[in-house]
CSV table of C-alpha atoms and ligand atoms in Angstrom, one decimal:
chain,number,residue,atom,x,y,z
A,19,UNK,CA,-51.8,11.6,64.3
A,20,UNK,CA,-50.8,15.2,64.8
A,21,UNK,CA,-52.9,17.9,66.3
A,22,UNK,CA,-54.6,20.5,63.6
A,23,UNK,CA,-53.0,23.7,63.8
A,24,UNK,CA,-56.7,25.1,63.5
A,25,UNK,CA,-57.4,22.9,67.3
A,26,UNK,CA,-53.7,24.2,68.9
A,27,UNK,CA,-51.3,22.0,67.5
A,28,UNK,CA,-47.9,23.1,65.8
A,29,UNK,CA,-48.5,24.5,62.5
A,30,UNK,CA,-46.7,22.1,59.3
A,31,UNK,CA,-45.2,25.1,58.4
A,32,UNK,CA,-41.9,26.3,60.2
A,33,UNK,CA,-40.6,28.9,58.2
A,34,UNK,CA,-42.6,31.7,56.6
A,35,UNK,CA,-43.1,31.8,53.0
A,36,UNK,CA,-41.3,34.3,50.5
A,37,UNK,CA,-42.9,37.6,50.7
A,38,UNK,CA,-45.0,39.2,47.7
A,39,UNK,CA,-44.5,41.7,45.9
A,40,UNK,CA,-40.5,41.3,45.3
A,41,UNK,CA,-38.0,44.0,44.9
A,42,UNK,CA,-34.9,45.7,45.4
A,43,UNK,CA,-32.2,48.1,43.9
A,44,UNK,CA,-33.9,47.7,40.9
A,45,UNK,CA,-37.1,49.0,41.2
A,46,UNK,CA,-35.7,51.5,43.6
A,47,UNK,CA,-33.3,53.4,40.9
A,48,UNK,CA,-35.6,52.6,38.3
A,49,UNK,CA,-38.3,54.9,40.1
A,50,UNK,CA,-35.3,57.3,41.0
A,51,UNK,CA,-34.3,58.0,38.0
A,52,UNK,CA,-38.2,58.8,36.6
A,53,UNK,CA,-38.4,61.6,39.5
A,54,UNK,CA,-35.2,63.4,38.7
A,55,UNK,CA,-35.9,63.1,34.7
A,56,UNK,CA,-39.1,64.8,34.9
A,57,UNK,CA,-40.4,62.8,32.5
A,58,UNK,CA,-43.2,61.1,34.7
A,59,UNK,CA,-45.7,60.4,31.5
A,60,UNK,CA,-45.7,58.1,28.6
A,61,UNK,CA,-45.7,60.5,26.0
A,62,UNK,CA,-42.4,61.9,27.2
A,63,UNK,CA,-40.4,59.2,28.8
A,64,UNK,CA,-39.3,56.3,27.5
A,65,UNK,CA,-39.7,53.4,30.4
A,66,UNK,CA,-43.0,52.3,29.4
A,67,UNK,CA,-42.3,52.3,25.6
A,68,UNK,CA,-39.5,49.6,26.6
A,69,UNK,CA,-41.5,48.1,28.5
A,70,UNK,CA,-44.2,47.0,26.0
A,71,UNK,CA,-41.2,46.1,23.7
A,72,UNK,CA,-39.4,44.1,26.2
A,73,UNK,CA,-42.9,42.3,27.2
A,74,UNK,CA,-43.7,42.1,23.9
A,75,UNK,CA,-40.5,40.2,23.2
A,76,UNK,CA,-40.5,37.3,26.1
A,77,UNK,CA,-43.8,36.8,24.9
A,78,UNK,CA,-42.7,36.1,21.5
A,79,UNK,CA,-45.5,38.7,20.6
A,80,UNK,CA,-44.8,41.6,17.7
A,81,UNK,CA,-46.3,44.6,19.5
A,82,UNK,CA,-47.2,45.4,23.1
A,83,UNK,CA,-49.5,48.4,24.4
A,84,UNK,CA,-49.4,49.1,27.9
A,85,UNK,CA,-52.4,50.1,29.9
A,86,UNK,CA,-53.3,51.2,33.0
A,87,UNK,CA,-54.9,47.8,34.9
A,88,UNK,CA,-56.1,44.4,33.4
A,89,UNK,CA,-59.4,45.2,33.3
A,90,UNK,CA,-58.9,48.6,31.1
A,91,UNK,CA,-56.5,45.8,28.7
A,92,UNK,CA,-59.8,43.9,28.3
A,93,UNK,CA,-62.0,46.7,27.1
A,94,UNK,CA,-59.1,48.2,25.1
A,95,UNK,CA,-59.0,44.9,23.4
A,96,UNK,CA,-62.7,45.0,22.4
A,97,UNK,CA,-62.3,48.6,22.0
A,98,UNK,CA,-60.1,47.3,19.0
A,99,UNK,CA,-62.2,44.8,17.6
A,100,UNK,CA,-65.2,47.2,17.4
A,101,UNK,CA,-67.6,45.5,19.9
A,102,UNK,CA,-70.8,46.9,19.9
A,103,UNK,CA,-73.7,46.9,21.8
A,104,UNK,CA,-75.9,43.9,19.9
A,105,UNK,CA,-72.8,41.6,20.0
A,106,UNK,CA,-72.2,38.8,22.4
A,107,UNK,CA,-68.6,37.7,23.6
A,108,UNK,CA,-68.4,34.0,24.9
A,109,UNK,CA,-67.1,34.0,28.4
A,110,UNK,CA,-66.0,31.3,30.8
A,111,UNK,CA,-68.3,31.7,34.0
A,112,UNK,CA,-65.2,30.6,36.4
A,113,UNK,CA,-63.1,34.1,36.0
A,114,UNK,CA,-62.9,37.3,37.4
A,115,UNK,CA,-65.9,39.7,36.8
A,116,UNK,CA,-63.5,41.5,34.3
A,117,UNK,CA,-63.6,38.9,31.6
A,118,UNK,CA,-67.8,39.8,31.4
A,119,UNK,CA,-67.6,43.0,32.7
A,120,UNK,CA,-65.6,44.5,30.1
A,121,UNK,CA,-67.7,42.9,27.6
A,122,UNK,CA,-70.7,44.9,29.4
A,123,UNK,CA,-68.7,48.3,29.2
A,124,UNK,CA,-69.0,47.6,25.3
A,125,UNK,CA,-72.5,47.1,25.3
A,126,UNK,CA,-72.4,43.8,24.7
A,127,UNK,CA,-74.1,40.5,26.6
A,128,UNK,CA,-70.9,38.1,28.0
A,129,UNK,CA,-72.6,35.2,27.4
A,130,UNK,CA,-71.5,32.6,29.9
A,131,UNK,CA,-70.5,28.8,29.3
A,132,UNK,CA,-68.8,26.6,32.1
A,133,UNK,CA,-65.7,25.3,32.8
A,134,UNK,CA,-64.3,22.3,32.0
A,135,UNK,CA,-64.4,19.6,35.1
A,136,UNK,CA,-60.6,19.1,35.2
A,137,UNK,CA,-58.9,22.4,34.6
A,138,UNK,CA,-61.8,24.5,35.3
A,139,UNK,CA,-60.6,26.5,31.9
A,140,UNK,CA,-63.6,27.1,29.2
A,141,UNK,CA,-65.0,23.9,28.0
A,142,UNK,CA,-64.3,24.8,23.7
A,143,UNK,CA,-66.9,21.7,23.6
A,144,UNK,CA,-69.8,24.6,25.3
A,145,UNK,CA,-68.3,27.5,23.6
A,146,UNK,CA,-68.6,26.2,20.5
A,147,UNK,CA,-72.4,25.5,21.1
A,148,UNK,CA,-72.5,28.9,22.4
A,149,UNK,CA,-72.2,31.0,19.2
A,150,UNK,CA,-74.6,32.3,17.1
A,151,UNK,CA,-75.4,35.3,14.9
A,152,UNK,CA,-74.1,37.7,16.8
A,153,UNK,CA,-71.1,36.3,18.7
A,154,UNK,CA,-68.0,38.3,17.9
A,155,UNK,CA,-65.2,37.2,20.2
A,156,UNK,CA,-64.8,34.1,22.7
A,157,UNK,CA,-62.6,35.2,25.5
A,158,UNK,CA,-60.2,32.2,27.1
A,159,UNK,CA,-59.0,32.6,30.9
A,160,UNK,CA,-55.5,30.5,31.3
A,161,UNK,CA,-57.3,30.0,35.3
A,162,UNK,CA,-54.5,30.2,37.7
A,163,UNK,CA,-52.3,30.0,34.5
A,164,UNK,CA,-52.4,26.6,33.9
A,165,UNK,CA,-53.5,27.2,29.6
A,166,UNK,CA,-57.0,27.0,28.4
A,167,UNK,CA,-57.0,24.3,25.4
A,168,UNK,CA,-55.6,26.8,22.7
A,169,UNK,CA,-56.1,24.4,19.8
A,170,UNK,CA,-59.7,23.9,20.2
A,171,UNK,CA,-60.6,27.3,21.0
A,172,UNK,CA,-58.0,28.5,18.1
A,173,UNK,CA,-59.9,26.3,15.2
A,174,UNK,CA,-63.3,27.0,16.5
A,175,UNK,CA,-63.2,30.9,16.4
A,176,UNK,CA,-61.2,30.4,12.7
A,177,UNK,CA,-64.1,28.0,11.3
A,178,UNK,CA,-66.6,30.4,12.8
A,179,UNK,CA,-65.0,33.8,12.1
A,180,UNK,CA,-64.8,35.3,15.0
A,181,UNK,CA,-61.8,36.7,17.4
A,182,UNK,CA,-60.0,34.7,20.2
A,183,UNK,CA,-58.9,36.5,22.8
A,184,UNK,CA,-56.9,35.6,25.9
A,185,UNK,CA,-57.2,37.0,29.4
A,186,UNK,CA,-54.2,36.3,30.3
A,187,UNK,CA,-54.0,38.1,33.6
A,188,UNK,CA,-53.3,34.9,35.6
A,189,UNK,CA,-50.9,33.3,32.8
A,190,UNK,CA,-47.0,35.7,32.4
A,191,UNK,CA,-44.5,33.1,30.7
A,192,UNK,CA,-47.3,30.6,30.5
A,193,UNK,CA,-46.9,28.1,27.4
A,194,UNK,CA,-48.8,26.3,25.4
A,195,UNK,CA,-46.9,23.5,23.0
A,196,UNK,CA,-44.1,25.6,23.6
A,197,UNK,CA,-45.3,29.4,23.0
A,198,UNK,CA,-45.8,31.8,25.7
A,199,UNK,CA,-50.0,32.4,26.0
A,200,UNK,CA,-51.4,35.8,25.6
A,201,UNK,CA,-49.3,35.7,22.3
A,202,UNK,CA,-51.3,33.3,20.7
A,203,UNK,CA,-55.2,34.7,19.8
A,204,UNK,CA,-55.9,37.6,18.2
A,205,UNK,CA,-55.2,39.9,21.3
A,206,UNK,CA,-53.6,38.7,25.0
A,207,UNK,CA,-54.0,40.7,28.3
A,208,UNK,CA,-52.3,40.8,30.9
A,209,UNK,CA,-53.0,42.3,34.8
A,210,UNK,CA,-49.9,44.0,37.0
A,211,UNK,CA,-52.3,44.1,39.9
A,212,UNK,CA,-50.1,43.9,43.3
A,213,UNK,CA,-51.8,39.4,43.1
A,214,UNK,CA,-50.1,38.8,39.8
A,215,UNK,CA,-46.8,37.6,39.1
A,216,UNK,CA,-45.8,40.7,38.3
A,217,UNK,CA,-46.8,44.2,39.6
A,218,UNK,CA,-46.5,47.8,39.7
A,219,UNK,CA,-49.8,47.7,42.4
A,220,UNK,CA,-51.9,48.6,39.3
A,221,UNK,CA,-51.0,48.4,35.1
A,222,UNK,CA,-52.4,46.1,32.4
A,223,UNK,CA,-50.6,45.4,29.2
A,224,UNK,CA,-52.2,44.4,25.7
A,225,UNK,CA,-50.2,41.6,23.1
A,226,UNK,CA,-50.8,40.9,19.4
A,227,UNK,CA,-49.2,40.0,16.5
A,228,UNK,CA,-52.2,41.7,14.1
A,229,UNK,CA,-51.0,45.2,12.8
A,230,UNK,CA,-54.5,46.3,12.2
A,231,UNK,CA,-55.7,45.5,15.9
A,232,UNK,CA,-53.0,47.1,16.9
A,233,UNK,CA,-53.4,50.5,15.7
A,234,UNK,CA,-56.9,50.1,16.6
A,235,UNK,CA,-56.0,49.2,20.7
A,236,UNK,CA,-52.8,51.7,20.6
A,237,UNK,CA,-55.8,54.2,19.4
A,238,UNK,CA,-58.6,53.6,21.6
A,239,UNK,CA,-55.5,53.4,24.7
A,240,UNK,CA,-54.8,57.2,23.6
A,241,UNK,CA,-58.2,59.1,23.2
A,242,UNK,CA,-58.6,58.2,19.6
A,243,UNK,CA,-55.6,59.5,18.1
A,244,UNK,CA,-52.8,57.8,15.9
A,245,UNK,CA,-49.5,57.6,16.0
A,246,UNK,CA,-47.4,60.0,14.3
A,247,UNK,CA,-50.5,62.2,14.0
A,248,UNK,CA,-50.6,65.6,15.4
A,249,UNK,CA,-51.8,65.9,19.2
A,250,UNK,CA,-55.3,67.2,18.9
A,251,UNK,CA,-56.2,65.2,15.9
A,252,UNK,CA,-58.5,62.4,17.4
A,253,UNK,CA,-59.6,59.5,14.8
A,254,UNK,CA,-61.6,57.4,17.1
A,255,UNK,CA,-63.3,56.9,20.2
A,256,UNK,CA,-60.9,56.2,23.1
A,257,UNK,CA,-60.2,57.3,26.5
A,258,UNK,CA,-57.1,57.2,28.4
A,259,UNK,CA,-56.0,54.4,29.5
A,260,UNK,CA,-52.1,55.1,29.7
A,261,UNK,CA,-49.4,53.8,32.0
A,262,UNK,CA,-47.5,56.1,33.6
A,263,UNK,CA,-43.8,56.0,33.4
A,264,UNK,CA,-43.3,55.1,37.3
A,265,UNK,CA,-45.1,51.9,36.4
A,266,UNK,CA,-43.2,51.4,33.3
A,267,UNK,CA,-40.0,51.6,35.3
A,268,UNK,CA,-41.2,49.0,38.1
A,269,UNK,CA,-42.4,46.2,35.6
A,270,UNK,CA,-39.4,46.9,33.0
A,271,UNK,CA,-37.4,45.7,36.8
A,272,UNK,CA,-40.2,43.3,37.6
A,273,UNK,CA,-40.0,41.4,34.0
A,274,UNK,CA,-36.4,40.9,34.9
A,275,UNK,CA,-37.5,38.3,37.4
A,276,UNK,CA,-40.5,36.5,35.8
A,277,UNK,CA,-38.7,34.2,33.8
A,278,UNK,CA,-36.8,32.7,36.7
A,279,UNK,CA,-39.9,33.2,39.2
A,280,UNK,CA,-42.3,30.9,36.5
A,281,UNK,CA,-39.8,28.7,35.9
A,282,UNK,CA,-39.9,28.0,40.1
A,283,UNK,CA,-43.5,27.9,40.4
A,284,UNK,CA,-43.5,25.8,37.4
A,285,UNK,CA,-41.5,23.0,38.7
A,286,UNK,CA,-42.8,23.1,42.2
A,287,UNK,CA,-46.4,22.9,40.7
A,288,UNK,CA,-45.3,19.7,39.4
A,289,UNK,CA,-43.8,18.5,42.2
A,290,UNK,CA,-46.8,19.3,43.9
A,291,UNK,CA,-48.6,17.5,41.3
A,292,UNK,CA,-47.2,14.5,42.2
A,293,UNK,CA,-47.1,14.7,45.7
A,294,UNK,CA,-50.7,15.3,46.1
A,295,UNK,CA,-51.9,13.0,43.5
A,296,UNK,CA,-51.5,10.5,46.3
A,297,UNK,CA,-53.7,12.3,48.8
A,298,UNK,CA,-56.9,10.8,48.8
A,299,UNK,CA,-59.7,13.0,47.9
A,300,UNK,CA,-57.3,15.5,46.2
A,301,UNK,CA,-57.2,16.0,42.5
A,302,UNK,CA,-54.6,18.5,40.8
A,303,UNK,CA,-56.2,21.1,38.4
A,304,UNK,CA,-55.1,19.3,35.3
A,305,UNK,CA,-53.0,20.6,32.8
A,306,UNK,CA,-53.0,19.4,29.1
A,307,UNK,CA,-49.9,17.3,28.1
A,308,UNK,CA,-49.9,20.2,25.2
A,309,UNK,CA,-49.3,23.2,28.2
A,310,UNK,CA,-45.3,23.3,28.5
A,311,UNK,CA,-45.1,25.4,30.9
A,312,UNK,CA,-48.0,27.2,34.0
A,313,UNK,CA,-47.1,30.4,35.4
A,314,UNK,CA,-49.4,29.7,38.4
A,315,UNK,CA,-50.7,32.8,39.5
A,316,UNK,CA,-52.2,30.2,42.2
A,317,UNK,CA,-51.6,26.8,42.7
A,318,UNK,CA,-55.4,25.2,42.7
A,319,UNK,CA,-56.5,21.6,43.2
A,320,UNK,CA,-60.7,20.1,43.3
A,321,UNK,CA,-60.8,18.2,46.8
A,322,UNK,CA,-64.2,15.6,46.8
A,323,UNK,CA,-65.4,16.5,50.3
A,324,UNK,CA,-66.9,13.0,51.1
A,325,UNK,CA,-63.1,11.7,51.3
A,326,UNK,CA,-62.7,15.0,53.7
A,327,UNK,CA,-65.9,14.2,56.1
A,328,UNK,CA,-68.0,16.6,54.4
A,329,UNK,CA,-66.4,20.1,55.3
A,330,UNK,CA,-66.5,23.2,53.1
A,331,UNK,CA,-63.6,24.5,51.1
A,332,UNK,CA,-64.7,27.2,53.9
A,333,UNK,CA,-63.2,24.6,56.5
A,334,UNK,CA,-60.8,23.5,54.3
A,335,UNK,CA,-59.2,26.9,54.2
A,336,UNK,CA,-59.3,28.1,57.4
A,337,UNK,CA,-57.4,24.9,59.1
A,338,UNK,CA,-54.7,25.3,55.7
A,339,UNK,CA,-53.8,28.9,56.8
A,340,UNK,CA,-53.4,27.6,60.4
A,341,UNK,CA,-51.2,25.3,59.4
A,342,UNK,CA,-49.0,28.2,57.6
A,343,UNK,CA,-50.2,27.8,53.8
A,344,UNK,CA,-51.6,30.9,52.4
A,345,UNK,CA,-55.0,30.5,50.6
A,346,UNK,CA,-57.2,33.0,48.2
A,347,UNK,CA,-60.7,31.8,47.6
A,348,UNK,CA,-61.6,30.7,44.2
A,349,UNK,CA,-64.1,32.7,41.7
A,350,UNK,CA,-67.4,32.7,42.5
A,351,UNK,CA,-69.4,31.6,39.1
A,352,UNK,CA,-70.1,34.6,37.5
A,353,UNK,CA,-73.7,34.0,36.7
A,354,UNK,CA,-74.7,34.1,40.6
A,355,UNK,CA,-73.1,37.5,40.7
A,356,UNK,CA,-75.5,40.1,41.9
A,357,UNK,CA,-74.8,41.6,38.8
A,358,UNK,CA,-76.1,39.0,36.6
A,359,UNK,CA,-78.8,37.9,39.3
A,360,UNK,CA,-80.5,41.1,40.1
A,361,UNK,CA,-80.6,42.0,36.1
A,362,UNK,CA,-78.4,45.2,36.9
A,363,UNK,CA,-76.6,44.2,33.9
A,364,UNK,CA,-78.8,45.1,31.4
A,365,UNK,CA,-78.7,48.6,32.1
A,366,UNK,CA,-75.4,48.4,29.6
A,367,UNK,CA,-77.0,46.4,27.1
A,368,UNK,CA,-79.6,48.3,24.4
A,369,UNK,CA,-82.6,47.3,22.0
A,370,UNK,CA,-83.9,44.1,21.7
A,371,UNK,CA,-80.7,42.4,23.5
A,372,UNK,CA,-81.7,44.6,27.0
A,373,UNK,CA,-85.3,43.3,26.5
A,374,UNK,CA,-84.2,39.7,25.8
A,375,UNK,CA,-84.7,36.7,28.6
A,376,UNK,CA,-81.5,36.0,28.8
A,377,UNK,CA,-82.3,32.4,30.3
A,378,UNK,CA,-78.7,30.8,30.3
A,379,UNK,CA,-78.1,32.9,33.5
A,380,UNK,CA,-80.6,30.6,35.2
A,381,UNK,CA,-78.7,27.5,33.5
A,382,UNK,CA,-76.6,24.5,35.5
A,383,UNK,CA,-72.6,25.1,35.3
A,384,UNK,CA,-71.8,22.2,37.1
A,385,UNK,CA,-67.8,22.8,36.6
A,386,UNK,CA,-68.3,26.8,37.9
A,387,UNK,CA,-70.1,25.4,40.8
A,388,UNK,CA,-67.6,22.6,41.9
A,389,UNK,CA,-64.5,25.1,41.1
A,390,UNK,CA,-66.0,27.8,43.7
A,391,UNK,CA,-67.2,25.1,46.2
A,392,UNK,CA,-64.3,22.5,46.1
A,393,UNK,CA,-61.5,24.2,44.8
A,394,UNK,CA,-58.4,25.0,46.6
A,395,UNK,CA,-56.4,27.9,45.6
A,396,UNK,CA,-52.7,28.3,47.6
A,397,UNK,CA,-51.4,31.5,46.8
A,398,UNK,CA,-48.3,32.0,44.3
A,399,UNK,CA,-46.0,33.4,46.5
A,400,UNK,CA,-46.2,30.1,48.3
A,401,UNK,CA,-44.9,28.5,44.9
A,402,UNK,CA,-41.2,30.7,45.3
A,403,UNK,CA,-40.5,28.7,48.4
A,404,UNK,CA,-37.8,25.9,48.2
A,405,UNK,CA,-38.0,22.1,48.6
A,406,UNK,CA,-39.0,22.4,52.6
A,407,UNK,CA,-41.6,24.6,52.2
A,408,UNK,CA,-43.1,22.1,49.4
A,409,UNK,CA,-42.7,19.5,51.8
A,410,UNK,CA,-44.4,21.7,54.5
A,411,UNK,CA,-47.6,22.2,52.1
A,412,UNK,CA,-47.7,18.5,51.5
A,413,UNK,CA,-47.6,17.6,55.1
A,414,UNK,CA,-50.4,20.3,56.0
A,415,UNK,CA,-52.7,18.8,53.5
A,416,UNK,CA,-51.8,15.1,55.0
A,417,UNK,CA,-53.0,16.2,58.3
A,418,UNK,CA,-55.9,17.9,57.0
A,419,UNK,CA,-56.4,14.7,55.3
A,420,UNK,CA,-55.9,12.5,58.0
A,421,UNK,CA,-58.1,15.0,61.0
A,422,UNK,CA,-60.6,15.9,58.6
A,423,UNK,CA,-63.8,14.9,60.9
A,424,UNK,CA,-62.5,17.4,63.4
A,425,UNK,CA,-63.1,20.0,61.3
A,426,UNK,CA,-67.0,19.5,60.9
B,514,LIG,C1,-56.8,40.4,37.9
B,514,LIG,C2,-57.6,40.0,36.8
B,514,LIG,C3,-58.2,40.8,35.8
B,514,LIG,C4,-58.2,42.3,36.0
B,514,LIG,O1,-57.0,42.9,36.3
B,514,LIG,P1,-57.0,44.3,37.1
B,514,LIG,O2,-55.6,44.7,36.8
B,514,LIG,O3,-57.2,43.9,38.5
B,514,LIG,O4,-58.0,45.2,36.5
B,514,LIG,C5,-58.9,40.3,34.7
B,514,LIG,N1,-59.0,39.0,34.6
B,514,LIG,C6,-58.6,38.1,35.5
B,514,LIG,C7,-58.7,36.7,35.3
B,514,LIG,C8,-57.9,38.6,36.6
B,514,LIG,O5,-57.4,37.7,37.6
């Protein structure tokens, strides 16, 4: 039995893991050749424009807008779908506080259902029962990338009439049954946030195959105008929310490499799988036989702490990134948010919605809780490594495994 690294024994990992965010000569000329051009915005270059196009394509997706972070791509999206304040948009409560917030920056109430217990995406089971009068739009999170249950979700928002979306920001090259995700609902979006697979430090893109949405996101992206149209003729409401072409010229390099980096973290997540299937106590996030392919933006797995002595996924952390692994913690449930909690929220709702008791804040979501408590998240850069270093994570959770009551 060897010593935790956490208690001064040798770490399981020898060799450091690849470093994140990637580049080289690529990115370098790419950004080169903006400066001397000139042309350092949208409207003028033409990086980002081939960007969206060449995103749009590996996505199997007809049109692309680029945008300038994640969060903006969400509130774009609802931008285009004309969500009001009044509406509600069905939101997984394991997820970044984008997925609700931007619902919020419409006016509208995100109204939260839980996870489901084994891949900690939305439960369609709870979303379903969610709806009502004045749902418009359920938002799915592909969590860590691993795809939420597109077939479910697809068939309940189509008998219901409302709009799937996908927040796609953990999910680039993601499939499910064989189709890249973010492609597949009404509208995808994507985050280039210096975490995600692929980053310019900050930049967002939106997906869809719907010509209508399109012009309608494209609009709302550029301060209301259309296409085509003259410069100061403004049609809608919008803001800015354009990438510039320095960004543009990074991802179009970036994009280069995220079919071959997914297809790594793909095969070592199911390696991993595998390998730590046998660990007692530890449980793979699981992915549906129908998902062909996870990006993993993270690689997670549930531990059950009473085969680990009882210690936290605090604990649990802490002695993993002494051994070497690199961790992120997990999403807090979005409903315990101080947000949510303190009511703050309401100040970007109206009428009768702001006055409402919006009691399934105070509700149980069991699967939220146990993904923030007793999830495990090892960070995607830790997925590029080769066959040692997936040895090296497997050993490190053995000996957490095996010296787990030294740890409480
Ligand atoms: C990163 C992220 C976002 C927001 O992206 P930003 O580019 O950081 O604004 C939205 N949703 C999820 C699930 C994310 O992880």
């Amino acid at each position: 039995m060897s010593r935790l690294a956490i208690h001064g024994g040798a770490p399981a990992k020898s060799k450091a893991f690849p470093a994140w965010p990637q580049h080289d000569a690529l990115e370098r000329e790419a950004l080169l050749e903006v400066l001397e051009s000139g042309n350092w915005w949208r409207s003028e270059g033409d990086k980002t424009a081939a960007f969206e196009r060449a995103f749009a394509d590996y996505h199997q997706a007809k049109h692309g807008i680029a945008v300038t972070n994640g969060t903006h791509a969400i509130e774009v999206a609802l931008a285009a779908l004309d969500i009001r304040p009044g509406d509600e948009v069905i939101v997984p409560n394991a997820t970044f506080v984008a997925t609700a917030s931007a619902a919020l920056f419409a006016g509208a109430l995100p109204r939260l259902v839980d996870v489901r217990a084994d891949s900690f995406c939305i439960d369609p089971e709870l979303a379903e029962a969610a709806i009502n009068e004045r749902s418009k739009a359920i938002i799915a999170v592909h969590l860590g990338g691993c795809p939420a249950d597109m077939d479910a979700l697809q068939s309940i928002a189509s008998q219901h009439g409302i709009a799937l979306l996908e927040d796609a920001a953990h999910a680039h090259g993601s499939e499910w049954r064989g189709r890249k995700v973010g492609a597949l609902g009404r509208g995808g979006t994507f985050s280039f946030q210096a975490s995600k697979t692929m980053t310019a430090g900050e930049g967002g893109i939106i997906l869809s195959d719907d010509d209508d949405f399109e012009v309608m996101a494209r609009s709302a992206h550029d301060c209301g105008r259309l296409p085509g149209e003259w410069f100061y003729s403004h049609y809608h409401y919008g803001s800015n929310y354009r990438l510039s072409e320095w960004q543009g010229a990074v991802l179009l390099a970036q994009l280069t490499r995220l079919d071959e980096q997914t297809a790594r973290r793909h095969a070592n997540g199911r390696w991993l799988d595998r390998q730590l299937s046998q660990v007692a106590g530890i449980s793979p996030q699981r992915m549906d036989s129908r998902a062909t392919r996870n990006g993993h933006y993270a690689y997670i797995f549930h531990f059950n702490p009473r085969q680990f002595a009882g210690i936290t996924r605090q604990q649990f952390e802490a002695a993993l990134e002494a051994e070497g692994i690199p961790t992120q913690p997990p999403y807090p449930p979005l409903n315990k948010l101080d947000l949510f909690q303190s009511g703050a929220y309401k100040n970007r709702l109206s009428g009768a919605q702001a006055r409402a008791d919006h009691a399934f804040l105070r509700g149980h979501f069991p699967n939220s809780q146990r993904e923030f408590e007793q999830t495990i998240w090892i960070t995607q850069r830790a997925l590029l490594g080769d066959e040692q270093d997936m040895q090296e994570i497997v050993a490190a959770l053995r000996k957490i495994s095996e010296n787990a009551s030294q740890l409480t």
